[in-house]
Amino acid sequence: MNWDEFAHWGKHIADWAADYHKTIGDLPVRAQTSPGQIAAQLAATAPETGEAMDAIMADFERIVMPGITHWQHPRFFAYFPANAAPPSILAEMLVSTLAVQCMLWQTSPAATEMEGVMVDWLRQAMGLPDHFTGVTQDSASSATLSAVLTMRERATGYTGNREGLSGKGHLRIYCSEQVHSSIDRACWVAGIGQDNLVKIGHGTSGHAFEMDPYELQSRITEDRKAGHTPAGIIAITGGTGIGAWDFLEPIAEIAKAEDLYTHLDAAWAGAAMICPEYRDQFWAGVEHYDSIVFNPHKWLGTQFDCSVQFLADAKPQLNTLKIEPEYLKTSGDAVTNYSEWTIPLGRRFRALKLWFLMRSYGLEELRNRMRNHVRWAQELCEEIRGMEGFEIVTEPILSLFTFRCSGDDAAQQRLVDALNDDGRIYITQGMHEGRKMIRFQAGQFETTREDVMMTKDVIADVWGKLR
Ligand SMILES: *Cc1c(COP(=O)(O)O)cnc(C)c1O
């Protein structure tokens, strides 16, 4: 392909993208294909000679599109949102055109310097004190792994990387039962082990499902008595299942008294902390945390991947991850080389899409969207509460709530599957206190009140047909 053909197809694809988004609401949200159906239509071997772009594009529409689940659909209410606001798509087009690696300052000074400034824009927007710096990562999973590795190294006097862990006894990490599976996996990969991830039960607030600080304290004390080495605590703001959120202040006090490193997983809910009223509600004490992760690639609007890890002090993580072979040395300037802060060396120019997004909308517009999602989810929750045969399982936490229809666990799954086969909305199931429930969250960038409220009618319709 020459660059003139590229320009032609680039315009075509931009037009295609706009049309796709303008008509996306007419498509079924979840792909309606069965396993193997797409693979069967793809050539089994790569072509020996090149094919024309119009043939490739035609096949894209014919073969690929039916197998797409539309995450940008305004009635995508499953999992958490993975938004891609239009200015961030444009930034990604530029990023993929430049295709730079941003591992060192000198491998693209603009990317490194903009990353520092964008992390600071977000720090200010989220009300974090100015001692926090930070770095972008590909995912919250990677940021959490970085934090867990830092806990490990800090607790072993920074000897784990060199000596390995054998003979060092059991390192212990504490979290609630509501954490995301990425925390378990980080403990597996870091050599801590699942059995040394201590899951604390919930306190008595009744609706936050927060980690019980009394149990936390007693487990730490018992572990020390047993000769184990407590290494860190992982708190959450907005767990994946029901949006559970820990009370940050009491956990931070225990961490301080016990000299434990703290990481806060706010992958989803963190975005909403650009609204001061949610900070007051959910984030009292956040300033005491050592590491905080949130994903602009979820609710805020930049598309995947873009996770931000804030660090109160970058040194412990740098002491854990920094490695400087000769070929990566640069001439000793006072510059930041972000690859020293993270596990992968190669890094995308993620800051550009944050810059495009925040400049294009302004923080107030981004806040308004999230406030609307929260308000509409609460309205819908009240509607479902009033429906015959339905009950609310967990009350809305921001824009997430869960409910059940009458019947056993299998009945919940039948309703979820029937709704997703219907295609007008997309939702998923979850487990809460041993029972299956149905999970709803609003957060797609272009969803409207009408989209959210329509959920009630779709549920009533599909439920009626099932019975
Ligand atoms: C989505 C999510 C994660 C994982 O995020 P990735 O960026 O996909 O790794 C972790 N924790 C919570 C609470 C999440 O919502």
Coordinates of C-alpha atoms in Angstrom, one line a residue, residues 67-402:
G67 CA -19.1 -11.2 15.4
I68 CA -18.7 -7.9 17.2
T69 CA -20.2 -7.2 20.6
H70 CA -20.8 -3.5 20.6
W71 CA -19.1 -2.0 23.6
Q72 CA -19.8 1.5 22.4
H73 CA -23.6 0.8 22.1
P74 CA -25.6 3.2 24.3
R75 CA -27.4 0.2 25.9
F76 CA -24.2 -1.6 26.9
F77 CA -24.9 -2.2 30.6
A78 CA -22.7 -5.2 31.2
Y79 CA -19.4 -5.5 33.0
F80 CA -18.0 -1.9 33.2
P81 CA -17.9 0.6 30.3
A82 CA -14.9 0.6 28.0
N83 CA -15.5 4.0 26.4
A84 CA -13.9 5.5 23.4
A85 CA -15.0 9.1 23.1
P86 CA -14.5 10.5 19.6
P87 CA -11.6 12.9 20.4
S88 CA -9.7 10.0 22.0
I89 CA -10.2 7.9 18.8
L90 CA -8.7 10.7 16.8
A91 CA -5.8 10.9 19.2
E92 CA -5.3 7.1 18.8
M93 CA -5.2 7.5 15.0
L94 CA -2.3 10.0 15.5
V95 CA -0.6 7.7 18.0
S96 CA -0.7 4.7 15.7
T97 CA 0.6 6.9 12.9
L98 CA 3.5 8.1 14.9
A99 CA 4.0 4.6 16.3
V100 CA 6.6 5.7 18.8
Q101 CA 7.9 3.8 21.7
C102 CA 7.8 5.9 24.9
M103 CA 10.1 3.9 27.1
L104 CA 12.7 6.6 27.7
W105 CA 12.5 10.4 27.6
Q106 CA 14.7 10.6 24.6
T107 CA 12.7 8.0 22.6
S108 CA 9.9 10.7 22.4
P109 CA 10.3 13.6 24.8
A110 CA 6.8 14.9 24.0
A111 CA 5.2 11.7 25.1
T112 CA 7.1 11.6 28.4
E113 CA 6.5 15.2 29.2
M114 CA 2.9 15.1 28.3
E115 CA 2.4 12.0 30.4
G116 CA 3.7 13.8 33.4
V117 CA 1.4 16.7 32.8
M118 CA -1.7 14.6 32.1
V119 CA -1.2 12.5 35.2
D120 CA -0.9 15.8 37.1
W121 CA -4.1 17.2 35.4
L122 CA -5.9 14.0 36.7
R123 CA -4.3 14.3 40.1
Q124 CA -5.7 17.8 40.5
A125 CA -9.1 16.9 39.0
M126 CA -9.4 14.0 41.5
G127 CA -8.4 16.2 44.5
L128 CA -5.2 14.2 45.3
P129 CA -2.4 16.2 47.2
D130 CA 0.5 17.4 45.1
H131 CA 3.0 14.9 46.5
F132 CA 1.5 12.3 44.2
T133 CA 3.2 11.6 40.8
G134 CA 2.3 8.8 38.6
V135 CA 2.5 6.8 35.4
T136 CA 0.2 5.4 32.8
Q137 CA 0.0 1.6 32.4
D138 CA -1.8 -0.7 30.0
S139 CA -4.2 -2.0 32.6
A140 CA -5.2 -1.9 36.2
S141 CA -4.0 -5.5 36.4
S142 CA -0.4 -4.3 35.5
A143 CA -0.5 -1.4 38.0
T144 CA -1.7 -3.7 40.8
L145 CA 1.0 -6.2 39.9
S146 CA 3.6 -3.4 40.1
A147 CA 2.2 -2.4 43.6
V148 CA 2.2 -6.0 44.8
L149 CA 5.8 -6.5 43.6
T150 CA 6.7 -3.3 45.5
M151 CA 5.0 -4.6 48.6
R152 CA 7.1 -7.8 48.3
E153 CA 10.4 -6.0 47.7
R154 CA 9.8 -3.4 50.5
A155 CA 8.9 -6.2 53.0
T156 CA 12.1 -8.2 52.1
G157 CA 14.4 -5.2 52.3
Y158 CA 14.6 -5.2 48.4
T159 CA 16.2 -8.6 48.3
G160 CA 13.5 -10.6 46.5
N161 CA 14.5 -9.6 43.0
R162 CA 18.1 -10.7 43.6
E163 CA 17.8 -13.7 45.9
G164 CA 14.3 -15.0 45.1
L165 CA 11.8 -15.7 47.8
S166 CA 12.8 -19.1 49.0
G167 CA 13.6 -19.3 52.7
K168 CA 12.0 -15.9 53.3
G169 CA 8.8 -17.2 55.0
H170 CA 5.3 -16.2 54.1
L171 CA 4.7 -12.6 52.9
R172 CA 1.1 -11.6 53.6
I173 CA -1.2 -9.3 51.8
Y174 CA -4.6 -8.2 53.0
C175 CA -7.7 -7.2 51.1
S176 CA -11.5 -7.6 51.3
E177 CA -13.6 -10.4 49.8
Q178 CA -14.9 -8.0 47.2
V179 CA -11.6 -7.4 45.2
H180 CA -11.2 -8.0 41.5
S181 CA -9.5 -11.2 40.4
S182 CA -6.5 -9.1 39.2
I183 CA -5.5 -8.9 42.9
D184 CA -5.4 -12.7 43.2
R185 CA -3.5 -13.0 40.0
A186 CA -0.9 -10.3 41.1
C187 CA -0.3 -12.4 44.2
W188 CA 0.2 -15.5 42.2
V189 CA 2.6 -13.9 39.8
A190 CA 4.6 -12.1 42.4
G191 CA 5.3 -15.3 44.2
I192 CA 3.2 -14.4 47.2
G193 CA 0.7 -17.2 46.6
Q194 CA -3.1 -17.3 46.9
D195 CA -2.9 -18.7 50.4
N196 CA -1.0 -15.6 51.6
L197 CA -3.6 -13.2 50.2
V198 CA -5.7 -12.8 53.3
K199 CA -9.4 -11.9 52.5
I200 CA -11.1 -10.0 55.3
G201 CA -14.8 -10.1 55.8
H202 CA -17.0 -7.1 55.6
G203 CA -17.9 -4.6 58.3
T204 CA -21.3 -3.6 59.6
S205 CA -22.2 -0.5 57.5
G206 CA -24.7 -2.6 55.7
H207 CA -24.3 -1.4 52.1
A208 CA -20.6 -0.6 51.3
F209 CA -19.4 -4.2 51.9
E210 CA -16.3 -2.6 53.2
M211 CA -13.3 -4.4 54.7
D212 CA -13.8 -4.9 58.4
P213 CA -10.9 -3.0 60.1
Y214 CA -11.1 -4.9 63.3
E215 CA -10.7 -8.2 61.6
L216 CA -7.9 -6.7 59.5
Q217 CA -6.0 -5.7 62.6
S218 CA -6.5 -9.0 64.3
R219 CA -5.4 -11.0 61.2
I220 CA -2.2 -8.9 61.0
T221 CA -1.5 -9.4 64.7
E222 CA -2.0 -13.2 64.4
D223 CA 0.2 -13.4 61.3
R224 CA 3.0 -11.6 63.1
K225 CA 2.7 -14.0 66.0
A226 CA 2.8 -16.9 63.6
G227 CA 6.1 -15.6 62.2
H228 CA 4.7 -14.4 58.9
T229 CA 5.6 -11.1 57.3
P230 CA 2.7 -8.7 56.5
A231 CA 3.7 -6.8 53.4
G232 CA 0.7 -4.7 52.3
I233 CA -3.0 -3.9 52.2
I234 CA -5.1 -3.5 49.0
A235 CA -8.2 -1.5 49.4
I236 CA -11.0 -0.9 46.8
T237 CA -13.2 1.9 45.7
G238 CA -15.9 0.3 43.6
G239 CA -15.5 -3.5 43.4
T240 CA -16.5 -5.3 40.3
G241 CA -19.3 -7.4 41.6
I242 CA -21.5 -4.8 43.4
G243 CA -19.3 -1.7 43.6
A244 CA -18.1 -2.4 47.2
W245 CA -16.0 0.3 48.7
D246 CA -13.6 0.3 51.6
F247 CA -13.5 3.0 54.3
L248 CA -10.0 4.3 53.5
E249 CA -9.2 6.1 56.8
P250 CA -9.2 3.2 59.3
I251 CA -7.3 1.0 56.9
A252 CA -4.7 3.7 56.4
E253 CA -4.3 4.1 60.1
I254 CA -3.6 0.4 60.5
A255 CA -1.2 0.4 57.6
K256 CA 0.7 3.3 59.2
A257 CA 0.9 1.7 62.6
E258 CA 2.0 -1.6 61.0
D259 CA 4.3 0.0 58.4
L260 CA 2.5 -1.7 55.5
Y261 CA 2.4 -0.5 51.9
T262 CA -1.0 0.4 50.6
H263 CA -2.6 0.1 47.2
L264 CA -6.1 1.3 46.2
D265 CA -7.9 -0.3 43.3
A266 CA -10.3 2.3 42.0
A267 CA -10.1 0.9 38.4
W268 CA -13.8 1.7 37.6
A269 CA -15.0 4.2 40.2
G270 CA -11.9 6.3 40.3
A271 CA -13.1 8.2 37.2
A272 CA -16.1 9.5 39.2
M273 CA -13.7 11.1 41.7
I274 CA -13.4 14.1 39.4
C275 CA -16.8 15.0 41.0
P276 CA -16.1 16.5 44.4
E277 CA -19.3 15.1 45.9
Y278 CA -18.3 11.5 45.2
R279 CA -14.9 12.2 46.8
D280 CA -16.6 13.4 49.9
Q281 CA -18.6 10.2 50.0
F282 CA -16.1 7.6 48.9
W283 CA -12.6 8.9 49.2
A284 CA -12.0 10.3 52.8
G285 CA -8.5 9.3 53.7
V286 CA -7.3 8.6 50.1
E287 CA -4.3 11.0 50.6
H288 CA -2.7 8.3 52.9
Y289 CA -2.4 5.7 50.2
D290 CA 1.0 4.8 48.6
S291 CA -0.4 3.6 45.2
I292 CA -3.8 4.3 43.6
V293 CA -4.9 2.9 40.2
F294 CA -7.8 4.0 38.1
N295 CA -8.7 3.4 34.5
P296 CA -9.5 6.4 32.3
H297 CA -10.2 3.6 29.7
K298 CA -13.4 2.7 31.6
W299 CA -15.8 5.4 32.6
L300 CA -13.8 8.6 31.8
G301 CA -13.8 8.2 28.1
T302 CA -10.4 7.4 26.7
Q303 CA -10.3 4.1 24.9
F304 CA -8.3 1.1 25.9
D305 CA -5.6 1.1 26.9
C306 CA -5.1 3.8 29.5
S307 CA -4.7 3.1 33.1
V308 CA -3.2 5.6 35.6
Q309 CA -1.3 4.6 38.7
F310 CA -0.7 7.4 41.2
L311 CA 2.2 7.0 43.6
A312 CA 2.8 9.0 46.8
D313 CA 6.5 8.3 46.5
A314 CA 7.8 6.7 43.3
K315 CA 11.0 5.4 44.9
P316 CA 9.8 2.1 46.3
Q317 CA 8.3 1.1 42.9
L318 CA 11.5 2.3 41.1
N319 CA 13.6 0.3 43.5
T320 CA 11.5 -2.7 42.6
L321 CA 11.3 -2.4 38.8
K322 CA 14.1 -0.2 37.6
I323 CA 16.7 -2.0 35.5
E324 CA 19.2 -0.2 33.4
P325 CA 21.2 -2.3 30.9
E326 CA 23.8 -0.4 28.9
Y327 CA 21.6 -0.1 25.8
L328 CA 18.9 1.8 27.8
K329 CA 21.3 4.3 29.4
T330 CA 20.8 7.9 28.5
S331 CA 23.2 10.7 29.1
G332 CA 22.4 11.3 32.7
D333 CA 20.0 14.2 32.3
A334 CA 17.4 15.0 34.9
V335 CA 14.7 13.3 32.9
T336 CA 12.0 10.7 33.6
N337 CA 12.2 7.3 31.9
Y338 CA 8.8 5.8 32.5
S339 CA 9.8 2.3 31.5
E340 CA 11.6 2.2 34.8
W341 CA 8.3 2.6 36.6
T342 CA 6.5 -0.4 35.0
I343 CA 7.0 -4.0 34.0
P344 CA 6.9 -3.8 30.2
L345 CA 9.7 -1.9 28.5
G346 CA 7.7 -0.8 25.4
R347 CA 5.1 1.8 26.1
R348 CA 2.4 3.4 23.9
F349 CA 1.9 7.2 23.8
R350 CA -1.2 7.1 25.9
A351 CA -1.1 10.7 27.2
L352 CA -2.2 12.1 23.9
K353 CA -5.7 10.7 24.2
L354 CA -6.1 12.1 27.7
W355 CA -5.0 15.5 26.4
F356 CA -7.5 15.3 23.5
L357 CA -10.3 14.1 25.7
M358 CA -9.9 16.6 28.5
R359 CA -9.3 19.6 26.2
S360 CA -12.2 18.7 24.0
Y361 CA -14.9 18.2 26.6
G362 CA -13.5 20.0 29.7
L363 CA -13.8 18.4 33.1
E364 CA -17.3 19.8 33.7
E365 CA -18.8 18.0 30.7
L366 CA -17.1 14.7 31.8
R367 CA -18.5 15.2 35.3
N368 CA -22.0 15.8 34.0
R369 CA -21.9 12.6 32.1
M370 CA -21.0 10.6 35.2
R371 CA -23.5 12.4 37.3
N372 CA -26.2 11.6 34.8
H373 CA -25.3 7.9 34.7
V374 CA -25.5 7.8 38.5
R375 CA -28.8 9.5 38.6
W376 CA -30.4 7.4 35.8
A377 CA -29.1 4.1 37.3
Q378 CA -30.8 5.1 40.6
E379 CA -34.0 6.0 38.8
L380 CA -34.0 2.6 37.0
C381 CA -33.3 0.8 40.3
E382 CA -36.5 2.3 41.7
E383 CA -38.4 1.2 38.7
I384 CA -37.2 -2.3 39.0
R385 CA -37.8 -2.3 42.7
G386 CA -41.5 -1.6 41.9
M387 CA -41.8 -4.4 39.4
E388 CA -43.8 -7.5 40.4
G389 CA -41.5 -10.5 40.7
F390 CA -38.3 -8.5 41.1
E391 CA -36.1 -7.5 44.1
I392 CA -33.1 -5.3 44.5
V393 CA -30.1 -7.3 45.8
T394 CA -27.6 -4.5 46.3
E395 CA -28.4 -0.8 46.3
P396 CA -26.8 1.5 43.7
I397 CA -23.2 2.4 44.4
L398 CA -22.6 5.1 41.9
S399 CA -24.1 3.7 38.7
L400 CA -24.1 0.0 39.6
F401 CA -26.8 -2.0 41.3
T402 CA -27.9 -5.6 41.3

